Coordinates of N, CA and C in Angstrom, one line a residue:
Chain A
X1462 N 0.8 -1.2 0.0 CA 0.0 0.0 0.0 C 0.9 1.3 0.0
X1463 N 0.5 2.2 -0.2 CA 0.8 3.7 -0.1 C 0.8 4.2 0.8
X1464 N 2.5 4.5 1.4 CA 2.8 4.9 2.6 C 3.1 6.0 2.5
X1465 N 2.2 7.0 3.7 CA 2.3 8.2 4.3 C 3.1 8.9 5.3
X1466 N 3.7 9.9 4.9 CA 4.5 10.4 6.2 C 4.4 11.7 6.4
X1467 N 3.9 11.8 7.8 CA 3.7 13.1 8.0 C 4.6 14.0 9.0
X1468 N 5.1 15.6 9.0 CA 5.4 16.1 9.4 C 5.1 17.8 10.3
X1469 N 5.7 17.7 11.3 CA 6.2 17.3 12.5 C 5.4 16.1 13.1
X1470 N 5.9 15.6 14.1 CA 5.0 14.6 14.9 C 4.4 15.4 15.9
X1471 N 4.9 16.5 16.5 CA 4.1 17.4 17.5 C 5.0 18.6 17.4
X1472 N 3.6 19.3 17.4 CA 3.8 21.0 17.1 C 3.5 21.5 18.3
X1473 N 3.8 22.3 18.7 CA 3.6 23.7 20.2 C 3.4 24.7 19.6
X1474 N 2.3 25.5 19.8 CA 2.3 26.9 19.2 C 1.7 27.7 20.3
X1475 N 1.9 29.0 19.9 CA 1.2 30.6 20.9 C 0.2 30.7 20.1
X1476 N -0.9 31.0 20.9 CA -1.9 31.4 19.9 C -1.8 32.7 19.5
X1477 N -1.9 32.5 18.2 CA -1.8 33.3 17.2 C -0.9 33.1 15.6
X1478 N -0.1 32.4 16.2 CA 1.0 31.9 15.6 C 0.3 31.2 13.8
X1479 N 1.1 30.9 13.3 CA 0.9 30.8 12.1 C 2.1 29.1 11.6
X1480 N 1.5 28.3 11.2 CA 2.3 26.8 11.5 C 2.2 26.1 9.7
X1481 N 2.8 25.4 9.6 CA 2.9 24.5 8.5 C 3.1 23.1 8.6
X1482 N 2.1 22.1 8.5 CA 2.2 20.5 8.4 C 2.2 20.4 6.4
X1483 N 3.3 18.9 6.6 CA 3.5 18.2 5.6 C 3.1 17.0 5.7
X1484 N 3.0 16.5 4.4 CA 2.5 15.2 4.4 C 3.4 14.5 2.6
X1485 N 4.0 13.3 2.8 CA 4.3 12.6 2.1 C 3.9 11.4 1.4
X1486 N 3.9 11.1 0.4 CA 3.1 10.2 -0.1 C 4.5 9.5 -1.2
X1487 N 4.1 8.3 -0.9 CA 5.0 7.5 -1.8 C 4.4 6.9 -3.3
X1488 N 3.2 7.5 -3.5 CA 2.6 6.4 -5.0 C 2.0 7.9 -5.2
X1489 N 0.9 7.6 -6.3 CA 0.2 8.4 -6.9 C -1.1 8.1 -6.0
X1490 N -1.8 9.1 -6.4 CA -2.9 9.0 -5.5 C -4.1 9.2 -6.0
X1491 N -5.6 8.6 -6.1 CA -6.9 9.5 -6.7 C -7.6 10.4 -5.9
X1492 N -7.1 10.5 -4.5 CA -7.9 11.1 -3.1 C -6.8 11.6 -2.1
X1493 N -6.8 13.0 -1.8 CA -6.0 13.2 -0.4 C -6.6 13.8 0.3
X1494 N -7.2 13.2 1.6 CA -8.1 14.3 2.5 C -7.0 14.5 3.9
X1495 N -7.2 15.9 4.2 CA -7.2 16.7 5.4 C -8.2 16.5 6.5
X1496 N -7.6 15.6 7.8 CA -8.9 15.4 8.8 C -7.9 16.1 10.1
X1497 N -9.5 16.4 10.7 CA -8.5 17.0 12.2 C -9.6 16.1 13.8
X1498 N -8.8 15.5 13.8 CA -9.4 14.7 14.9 C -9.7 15.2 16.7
X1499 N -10.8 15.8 16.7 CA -11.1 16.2 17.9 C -10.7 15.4 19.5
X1500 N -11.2 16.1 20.4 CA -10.2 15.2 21.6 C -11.6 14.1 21.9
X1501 N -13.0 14.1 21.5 CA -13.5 12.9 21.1 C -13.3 12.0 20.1
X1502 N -12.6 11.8 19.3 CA -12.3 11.1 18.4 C -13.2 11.2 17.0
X1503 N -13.8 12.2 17.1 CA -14.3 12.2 15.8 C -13.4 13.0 14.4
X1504 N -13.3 12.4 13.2 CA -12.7 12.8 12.4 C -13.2 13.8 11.6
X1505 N -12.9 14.7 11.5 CA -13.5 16.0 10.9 C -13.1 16.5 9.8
X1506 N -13.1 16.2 8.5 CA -13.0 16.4 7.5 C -12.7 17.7 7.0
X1507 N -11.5 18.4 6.8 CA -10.6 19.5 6.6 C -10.8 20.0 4.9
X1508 N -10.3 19.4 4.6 CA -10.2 19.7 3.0 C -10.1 18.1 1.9
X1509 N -10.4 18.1 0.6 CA -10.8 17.1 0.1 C -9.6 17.3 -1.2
X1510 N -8.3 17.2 -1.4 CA -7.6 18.1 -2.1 C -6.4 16.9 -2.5
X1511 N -7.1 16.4 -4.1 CA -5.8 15.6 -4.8 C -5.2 16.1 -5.0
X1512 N -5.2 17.5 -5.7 CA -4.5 18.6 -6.2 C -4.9 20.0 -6.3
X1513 N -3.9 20.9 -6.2 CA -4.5 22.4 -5.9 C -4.5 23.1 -4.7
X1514 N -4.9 24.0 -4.9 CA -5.0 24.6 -3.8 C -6.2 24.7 -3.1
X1515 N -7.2 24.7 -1.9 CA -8.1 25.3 -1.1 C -7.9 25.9 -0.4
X1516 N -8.9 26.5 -0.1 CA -8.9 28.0 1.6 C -10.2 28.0 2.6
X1517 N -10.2 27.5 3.4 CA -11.2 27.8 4.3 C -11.0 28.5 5.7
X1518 N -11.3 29.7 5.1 CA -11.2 30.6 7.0 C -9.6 30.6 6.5
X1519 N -8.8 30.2 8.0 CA -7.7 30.7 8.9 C -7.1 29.3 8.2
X1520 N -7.6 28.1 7.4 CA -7.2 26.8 6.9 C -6.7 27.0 5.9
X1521 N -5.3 26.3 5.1 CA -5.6 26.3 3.6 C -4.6 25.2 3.0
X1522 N -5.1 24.6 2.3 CA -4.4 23.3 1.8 C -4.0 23.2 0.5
X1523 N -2.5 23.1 0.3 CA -2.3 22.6 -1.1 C -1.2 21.1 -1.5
X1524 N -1.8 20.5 -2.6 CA -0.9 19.1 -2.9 C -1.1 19.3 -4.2
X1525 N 0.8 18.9 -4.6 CA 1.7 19.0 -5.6 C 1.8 17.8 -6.1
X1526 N 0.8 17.1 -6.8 CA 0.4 15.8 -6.6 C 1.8 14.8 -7.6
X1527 N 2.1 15.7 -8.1 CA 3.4 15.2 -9.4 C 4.8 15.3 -8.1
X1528 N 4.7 16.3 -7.3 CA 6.1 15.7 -6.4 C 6.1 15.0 -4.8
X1529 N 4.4 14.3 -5.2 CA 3.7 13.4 -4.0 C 4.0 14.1 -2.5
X1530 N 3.3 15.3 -2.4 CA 3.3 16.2 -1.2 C 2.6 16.7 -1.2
X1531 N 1.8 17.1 0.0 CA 0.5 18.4 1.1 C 1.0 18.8 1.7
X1532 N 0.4 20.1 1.7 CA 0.6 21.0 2.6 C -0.5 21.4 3.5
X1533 N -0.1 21.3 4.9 CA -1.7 22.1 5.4 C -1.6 23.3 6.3
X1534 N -2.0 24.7 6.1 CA -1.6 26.1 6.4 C -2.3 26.0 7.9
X1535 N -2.0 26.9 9.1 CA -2.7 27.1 9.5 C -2.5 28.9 10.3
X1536 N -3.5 29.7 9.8 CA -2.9 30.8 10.3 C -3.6 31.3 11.4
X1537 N -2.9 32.2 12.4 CA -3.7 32.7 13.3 C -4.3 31.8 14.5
X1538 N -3.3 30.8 14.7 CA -4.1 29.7 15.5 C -4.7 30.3 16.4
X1539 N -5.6 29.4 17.1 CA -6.5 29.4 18.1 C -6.2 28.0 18.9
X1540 N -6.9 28.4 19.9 CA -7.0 27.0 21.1 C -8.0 25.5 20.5
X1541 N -9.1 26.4 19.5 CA -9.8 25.4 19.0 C -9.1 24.3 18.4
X1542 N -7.5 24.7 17.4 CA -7.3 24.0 16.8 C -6.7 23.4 17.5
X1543 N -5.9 23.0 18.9 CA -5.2 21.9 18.9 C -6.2 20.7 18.6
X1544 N -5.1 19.7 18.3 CA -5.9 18.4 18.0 C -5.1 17.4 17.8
X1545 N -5.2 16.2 17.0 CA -4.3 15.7 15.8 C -5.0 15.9 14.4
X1546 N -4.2 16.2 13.8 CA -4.3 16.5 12.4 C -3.9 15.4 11.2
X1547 N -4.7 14.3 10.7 CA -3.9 13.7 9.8 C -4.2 13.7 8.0
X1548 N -3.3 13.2 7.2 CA -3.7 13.3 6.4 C -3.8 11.8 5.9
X1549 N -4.7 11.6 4.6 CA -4.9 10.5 4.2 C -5.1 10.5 2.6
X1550 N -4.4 8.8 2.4 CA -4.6 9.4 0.6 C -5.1 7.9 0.3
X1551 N -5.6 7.8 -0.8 CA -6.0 6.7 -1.4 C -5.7 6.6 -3.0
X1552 N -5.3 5.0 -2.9 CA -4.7 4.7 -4.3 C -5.7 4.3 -5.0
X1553 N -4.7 3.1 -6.0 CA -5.8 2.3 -7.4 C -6.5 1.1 -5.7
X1554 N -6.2 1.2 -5.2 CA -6.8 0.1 -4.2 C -8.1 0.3 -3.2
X1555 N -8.1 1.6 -3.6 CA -9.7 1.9 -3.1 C -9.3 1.9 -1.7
X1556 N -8.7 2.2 -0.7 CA -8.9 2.0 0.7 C -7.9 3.4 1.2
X1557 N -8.4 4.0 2.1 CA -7.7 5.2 2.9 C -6.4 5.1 3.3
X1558 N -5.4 6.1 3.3 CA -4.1 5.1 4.0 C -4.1 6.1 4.9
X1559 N -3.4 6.2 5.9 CA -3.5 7.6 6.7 C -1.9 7.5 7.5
X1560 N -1.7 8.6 7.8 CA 0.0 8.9 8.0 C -0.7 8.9 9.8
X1561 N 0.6 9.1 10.5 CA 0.6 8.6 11.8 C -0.2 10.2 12.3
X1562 N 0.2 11.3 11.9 CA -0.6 12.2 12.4 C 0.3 13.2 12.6
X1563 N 0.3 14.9 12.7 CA 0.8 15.8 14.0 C -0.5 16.0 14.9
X1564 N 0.3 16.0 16.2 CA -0.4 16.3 17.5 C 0.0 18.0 17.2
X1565 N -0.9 18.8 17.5 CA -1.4 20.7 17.9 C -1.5 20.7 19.1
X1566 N -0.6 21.5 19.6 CA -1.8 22.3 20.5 C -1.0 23.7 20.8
X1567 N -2.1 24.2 21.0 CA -2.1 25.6 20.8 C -2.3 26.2 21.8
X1568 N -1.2 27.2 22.8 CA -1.4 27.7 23.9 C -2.0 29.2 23.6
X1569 N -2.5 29.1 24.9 CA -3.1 30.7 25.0 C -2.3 31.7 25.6
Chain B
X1167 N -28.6 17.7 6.2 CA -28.3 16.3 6.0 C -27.7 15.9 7.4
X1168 N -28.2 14.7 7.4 CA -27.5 13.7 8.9 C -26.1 13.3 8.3
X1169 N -25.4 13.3 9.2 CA -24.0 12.7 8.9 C -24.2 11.3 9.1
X1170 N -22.6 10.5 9.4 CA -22.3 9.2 9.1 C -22.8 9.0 10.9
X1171 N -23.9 7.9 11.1 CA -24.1 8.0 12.6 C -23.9 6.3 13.0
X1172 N -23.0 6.2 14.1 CA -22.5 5.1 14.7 C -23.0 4.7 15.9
X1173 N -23.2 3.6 16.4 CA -24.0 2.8 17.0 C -23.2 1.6 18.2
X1174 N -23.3 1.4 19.0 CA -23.6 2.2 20.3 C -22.4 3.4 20.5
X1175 N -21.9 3.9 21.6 CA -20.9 5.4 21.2 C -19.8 4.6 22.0
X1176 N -20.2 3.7 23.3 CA -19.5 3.1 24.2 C -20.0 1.8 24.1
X1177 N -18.6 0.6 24.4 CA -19.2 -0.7 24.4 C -18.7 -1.5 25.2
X1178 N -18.7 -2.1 26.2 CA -18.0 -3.0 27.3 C -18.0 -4.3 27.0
X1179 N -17.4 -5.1 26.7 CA -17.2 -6.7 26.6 C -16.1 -6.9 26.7
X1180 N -16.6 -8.5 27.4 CA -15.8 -9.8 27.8 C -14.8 -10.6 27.1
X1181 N -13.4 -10.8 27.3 CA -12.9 -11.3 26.2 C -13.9 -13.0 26.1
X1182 N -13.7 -12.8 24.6 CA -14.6 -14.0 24.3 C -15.5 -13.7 23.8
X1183 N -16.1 -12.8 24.0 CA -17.6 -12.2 23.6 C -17.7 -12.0 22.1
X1184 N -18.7 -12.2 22.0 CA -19.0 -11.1 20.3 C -19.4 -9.8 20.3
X1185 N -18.7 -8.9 19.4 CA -19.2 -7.4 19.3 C -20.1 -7.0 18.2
X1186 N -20.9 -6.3 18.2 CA -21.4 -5.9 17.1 C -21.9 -4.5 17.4
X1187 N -20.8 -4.0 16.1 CA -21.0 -2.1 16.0 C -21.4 -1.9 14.4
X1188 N -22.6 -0.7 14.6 CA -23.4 -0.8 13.2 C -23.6 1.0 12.9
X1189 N -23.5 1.0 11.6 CA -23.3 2.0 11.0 C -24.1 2.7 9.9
X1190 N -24.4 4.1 9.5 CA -25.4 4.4 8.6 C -24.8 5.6 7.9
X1191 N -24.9 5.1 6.9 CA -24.2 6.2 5.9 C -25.5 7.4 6.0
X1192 N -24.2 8.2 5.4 CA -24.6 9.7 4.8 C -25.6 9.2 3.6
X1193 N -26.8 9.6 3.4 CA -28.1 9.3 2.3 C -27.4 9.6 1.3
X1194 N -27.7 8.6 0.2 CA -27.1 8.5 -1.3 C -26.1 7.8 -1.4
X1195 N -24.8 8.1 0.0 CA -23.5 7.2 -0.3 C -23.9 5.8 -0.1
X1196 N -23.5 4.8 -1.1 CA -23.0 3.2 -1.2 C -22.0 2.6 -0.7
X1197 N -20.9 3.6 -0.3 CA -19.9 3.0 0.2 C -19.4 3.1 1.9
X1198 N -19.4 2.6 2.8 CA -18.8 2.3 3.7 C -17.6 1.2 4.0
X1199 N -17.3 2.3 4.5 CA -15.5 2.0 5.3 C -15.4 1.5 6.5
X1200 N -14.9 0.8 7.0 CA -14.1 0.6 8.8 C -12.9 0.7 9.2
X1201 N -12.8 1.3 10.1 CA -11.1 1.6 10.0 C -11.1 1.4 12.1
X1202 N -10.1 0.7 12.6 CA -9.7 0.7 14.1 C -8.7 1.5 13.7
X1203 N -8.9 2.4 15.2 CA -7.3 3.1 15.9 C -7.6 2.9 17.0
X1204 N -6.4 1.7 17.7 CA -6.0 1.5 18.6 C -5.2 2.4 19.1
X1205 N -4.4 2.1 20.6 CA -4.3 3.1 21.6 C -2.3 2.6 20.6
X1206 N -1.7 3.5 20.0 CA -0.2 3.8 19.5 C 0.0 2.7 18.4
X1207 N -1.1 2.8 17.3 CA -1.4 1.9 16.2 C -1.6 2.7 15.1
X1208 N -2.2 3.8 15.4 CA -2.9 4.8 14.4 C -4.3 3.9 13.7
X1209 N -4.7 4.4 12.5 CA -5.8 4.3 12.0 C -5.3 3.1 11.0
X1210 N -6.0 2.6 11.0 CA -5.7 0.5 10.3 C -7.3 0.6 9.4
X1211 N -7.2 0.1 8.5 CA -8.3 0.0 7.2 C -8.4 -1.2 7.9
X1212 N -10.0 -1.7 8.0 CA -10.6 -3.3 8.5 C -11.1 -3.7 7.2
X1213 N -11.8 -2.8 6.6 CA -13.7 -3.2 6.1 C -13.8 -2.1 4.7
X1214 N -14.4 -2.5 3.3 CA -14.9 -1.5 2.4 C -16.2 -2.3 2.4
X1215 N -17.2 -1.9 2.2 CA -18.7 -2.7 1.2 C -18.8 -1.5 0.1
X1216 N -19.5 -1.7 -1.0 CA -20.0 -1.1 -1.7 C -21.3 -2.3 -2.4
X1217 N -22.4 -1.3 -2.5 CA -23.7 -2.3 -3.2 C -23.7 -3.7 -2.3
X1218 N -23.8 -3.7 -1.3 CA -23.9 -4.7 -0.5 C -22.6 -5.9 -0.7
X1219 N -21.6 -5.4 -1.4 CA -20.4 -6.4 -1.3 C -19.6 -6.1 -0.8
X1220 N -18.7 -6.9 0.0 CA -17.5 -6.6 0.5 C -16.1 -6.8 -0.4
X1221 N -15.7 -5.3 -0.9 CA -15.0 -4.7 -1.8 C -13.5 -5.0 -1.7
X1222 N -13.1 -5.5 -0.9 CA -11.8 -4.9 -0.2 C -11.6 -5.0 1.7
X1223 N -10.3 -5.7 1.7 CA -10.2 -6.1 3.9 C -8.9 -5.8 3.7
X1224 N -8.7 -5.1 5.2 CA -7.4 -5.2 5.8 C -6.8 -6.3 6.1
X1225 N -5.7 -6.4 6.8 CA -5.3 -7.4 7.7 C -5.3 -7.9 9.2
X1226 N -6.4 -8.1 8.5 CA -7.1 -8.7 9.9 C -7.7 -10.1 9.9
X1227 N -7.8 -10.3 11.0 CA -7.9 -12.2 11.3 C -10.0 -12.1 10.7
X1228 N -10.5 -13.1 10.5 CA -11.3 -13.8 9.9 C -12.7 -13.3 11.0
X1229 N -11.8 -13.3 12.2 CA -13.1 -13.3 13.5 C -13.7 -11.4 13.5
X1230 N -13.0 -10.6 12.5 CA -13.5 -9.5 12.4 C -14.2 -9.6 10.8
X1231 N -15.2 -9.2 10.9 CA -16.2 -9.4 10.0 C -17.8 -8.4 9.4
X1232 N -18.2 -8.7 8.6 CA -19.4 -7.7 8.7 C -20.1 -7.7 7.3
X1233 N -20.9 -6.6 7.5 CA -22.3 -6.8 6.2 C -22.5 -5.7 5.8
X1234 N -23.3 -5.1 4.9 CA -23.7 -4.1 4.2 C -25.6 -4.2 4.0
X1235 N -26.3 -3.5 4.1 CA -27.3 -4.2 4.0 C -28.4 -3.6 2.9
X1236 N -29.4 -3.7 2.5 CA -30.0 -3.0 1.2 C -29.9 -1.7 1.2
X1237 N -30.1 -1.1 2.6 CA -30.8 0.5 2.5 C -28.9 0.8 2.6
X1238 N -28.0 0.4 2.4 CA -26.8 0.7 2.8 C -25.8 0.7 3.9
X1239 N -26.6 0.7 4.9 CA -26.4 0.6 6.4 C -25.4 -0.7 6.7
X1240 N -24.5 -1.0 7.6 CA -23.5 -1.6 7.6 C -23.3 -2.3 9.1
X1241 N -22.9 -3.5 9.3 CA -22.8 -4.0 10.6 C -21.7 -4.5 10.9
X1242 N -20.4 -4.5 11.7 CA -19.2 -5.0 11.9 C -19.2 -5.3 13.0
X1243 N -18.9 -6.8 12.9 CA -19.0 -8.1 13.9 C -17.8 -8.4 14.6
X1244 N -17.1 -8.8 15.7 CA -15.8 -9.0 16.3 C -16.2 -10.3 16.9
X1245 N -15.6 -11.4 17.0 CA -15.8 -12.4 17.4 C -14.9 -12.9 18.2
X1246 N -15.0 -13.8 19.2 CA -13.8 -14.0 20.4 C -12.7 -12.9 20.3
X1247 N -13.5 -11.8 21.7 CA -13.2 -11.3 21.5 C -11.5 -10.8 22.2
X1248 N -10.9 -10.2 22.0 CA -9.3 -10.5 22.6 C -9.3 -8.9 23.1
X1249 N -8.4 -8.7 23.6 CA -7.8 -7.8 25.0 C -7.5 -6.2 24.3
X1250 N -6.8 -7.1 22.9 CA -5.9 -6.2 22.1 C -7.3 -5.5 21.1
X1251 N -8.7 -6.0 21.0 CA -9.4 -5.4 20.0 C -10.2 -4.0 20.6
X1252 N -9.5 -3.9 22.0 CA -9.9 -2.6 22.7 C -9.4 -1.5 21.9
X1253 N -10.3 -0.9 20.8 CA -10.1 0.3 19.9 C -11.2 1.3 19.7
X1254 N -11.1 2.1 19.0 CA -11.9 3.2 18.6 C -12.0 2.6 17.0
X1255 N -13.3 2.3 17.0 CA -14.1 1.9 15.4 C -14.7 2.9 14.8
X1256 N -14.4 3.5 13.6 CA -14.5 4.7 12.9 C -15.2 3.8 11.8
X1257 N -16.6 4.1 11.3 CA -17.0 3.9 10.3 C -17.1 5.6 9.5
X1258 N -16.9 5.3 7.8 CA -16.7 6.5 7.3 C -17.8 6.0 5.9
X1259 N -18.3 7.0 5.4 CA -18.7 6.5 4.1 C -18.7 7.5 2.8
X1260 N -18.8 7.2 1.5 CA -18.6 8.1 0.2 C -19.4 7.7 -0.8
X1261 N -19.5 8.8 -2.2 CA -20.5 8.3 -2.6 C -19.9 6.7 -3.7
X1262 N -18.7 6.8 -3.5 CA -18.4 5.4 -4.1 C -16.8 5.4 -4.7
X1263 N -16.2 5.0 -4.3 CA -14.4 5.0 -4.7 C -14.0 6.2 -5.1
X1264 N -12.9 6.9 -5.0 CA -12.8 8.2 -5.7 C -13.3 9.4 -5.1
X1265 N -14.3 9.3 -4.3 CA -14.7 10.4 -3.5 C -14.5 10.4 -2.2
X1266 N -14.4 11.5 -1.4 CA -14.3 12.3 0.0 C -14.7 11.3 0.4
X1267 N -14.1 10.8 1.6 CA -15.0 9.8 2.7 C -15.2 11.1 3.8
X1268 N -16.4 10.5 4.5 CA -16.9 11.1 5.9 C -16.8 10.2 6.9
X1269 N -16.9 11.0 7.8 CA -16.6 9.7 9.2 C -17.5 10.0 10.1
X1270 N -18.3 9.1 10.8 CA -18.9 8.8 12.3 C -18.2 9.4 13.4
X1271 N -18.9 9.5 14.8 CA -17.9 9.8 15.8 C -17.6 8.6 16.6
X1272 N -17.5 7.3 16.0 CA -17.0 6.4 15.9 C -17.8 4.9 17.7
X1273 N -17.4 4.2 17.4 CA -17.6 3.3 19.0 C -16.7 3.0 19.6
X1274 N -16.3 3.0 20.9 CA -15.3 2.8 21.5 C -15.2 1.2 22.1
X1275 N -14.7 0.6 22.2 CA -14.9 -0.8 22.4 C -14.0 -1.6 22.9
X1276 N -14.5 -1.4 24.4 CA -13.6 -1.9 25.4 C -13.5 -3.5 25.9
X1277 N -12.6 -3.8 25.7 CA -12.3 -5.7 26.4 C -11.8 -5.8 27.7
X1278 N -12.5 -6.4 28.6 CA -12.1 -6.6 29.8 C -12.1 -7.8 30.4

């Protein structure tokens, strides 16, 4: 399968601060989603982005799908955002793969 | 629209026991997913159905199992049940390969 690697493993930030996660991908991919996993465990669906750029709010996500990389922006943090953040991609195999995650958290 | 909604939220069993955690897609999607994250395992693919077949399994032993059913609704079975299947079950669903999955706020499913 198509193995993901993501970057930092754990971030610290001040809120306010402005951060950058990566994510690696070893194959080609038909699907890359951005999820941010709440401290109940629900996965919360960030952005839907095989390629290109998106923006949502203070979020913004881009993958360079030809040099198998994401990026996921975050500016202006808040407290809301800590979390884990992972990314996930899917091949010809039809099944999600998901990278180990960064842990957030965002001081006040 | 209702989202992906999971069933029961908390679950207690005996090793040995049988589990059963059940799932309902987002209206229109066909496809459901299962995925465990255990406690320093990350998120592990179990389960795909699509159109009531099962599309695609992880690697996982035989005693994890499940169904898809007409209206699309989904059931995932654990069978003798072991120590180690104490995880967080994330059912997700899409409108069919290729598309955004969504996720449930999953069942927690404790062996004791």
């Amino acid at each position: 399968g198509i193995q993901v690697e993501q970057s930092p493993p754990d971030l610290i930030l001040q809120e306010g601060a402005n951060s950058t996660l990566r994510c690696n991908f070893s194959d080609s991919v038909n699907n890359l989603q951005w999820f941010h996993q709440n401290p109940w465990g629900q996965l919360i669906n960030l952005f839907y982005i095989p390629s290109g750029t998106k923006q949502n709010g203070r979020l913004s996500a881009t993958t360079v799908a030809t040099e198998r990389y994401s990026l996921l922006y975050i500016s202006s943090s808040q407290t809301t955002d800590s979390g884990v953040y992972f990314c996930a991609v899917e091949g010809d195999d039809y099944k999600l793969s998901f990278g180990a995650g960064t842990t957030v958290t965002v001081r006040a | 629209e209702a989202g992906v909604t999971q069933s029961p939220t908390h679950l207690i069993k005996t090793r040995g026991q049988q589990a059963t955690l059940r799932c309902s897609p987002i209206s229109g999607h066909t496809s459901v997913y299962w995925y465990q994250q255990a406690l320093g395992l990350g998120l592990q693919f179990l389960l795909w159905y699509d159109e009531g077949e099962e599309r695609n399994r992880g690697n996982f032993p035989p005693r994890f199992s499940g169904r898809q059913f007409p209206n699309y609704s989904s059931e995932l079975n654990v069978n003798a049940l072991e120590l180690e299947d104490s995880a967080l079950y994330l059912c997700a669903s899409s409108p069919g390969a290729g598309y955004g999955y969504t996720f449930g706020s999953g069942t927690r499913l404790t062996v004791v």
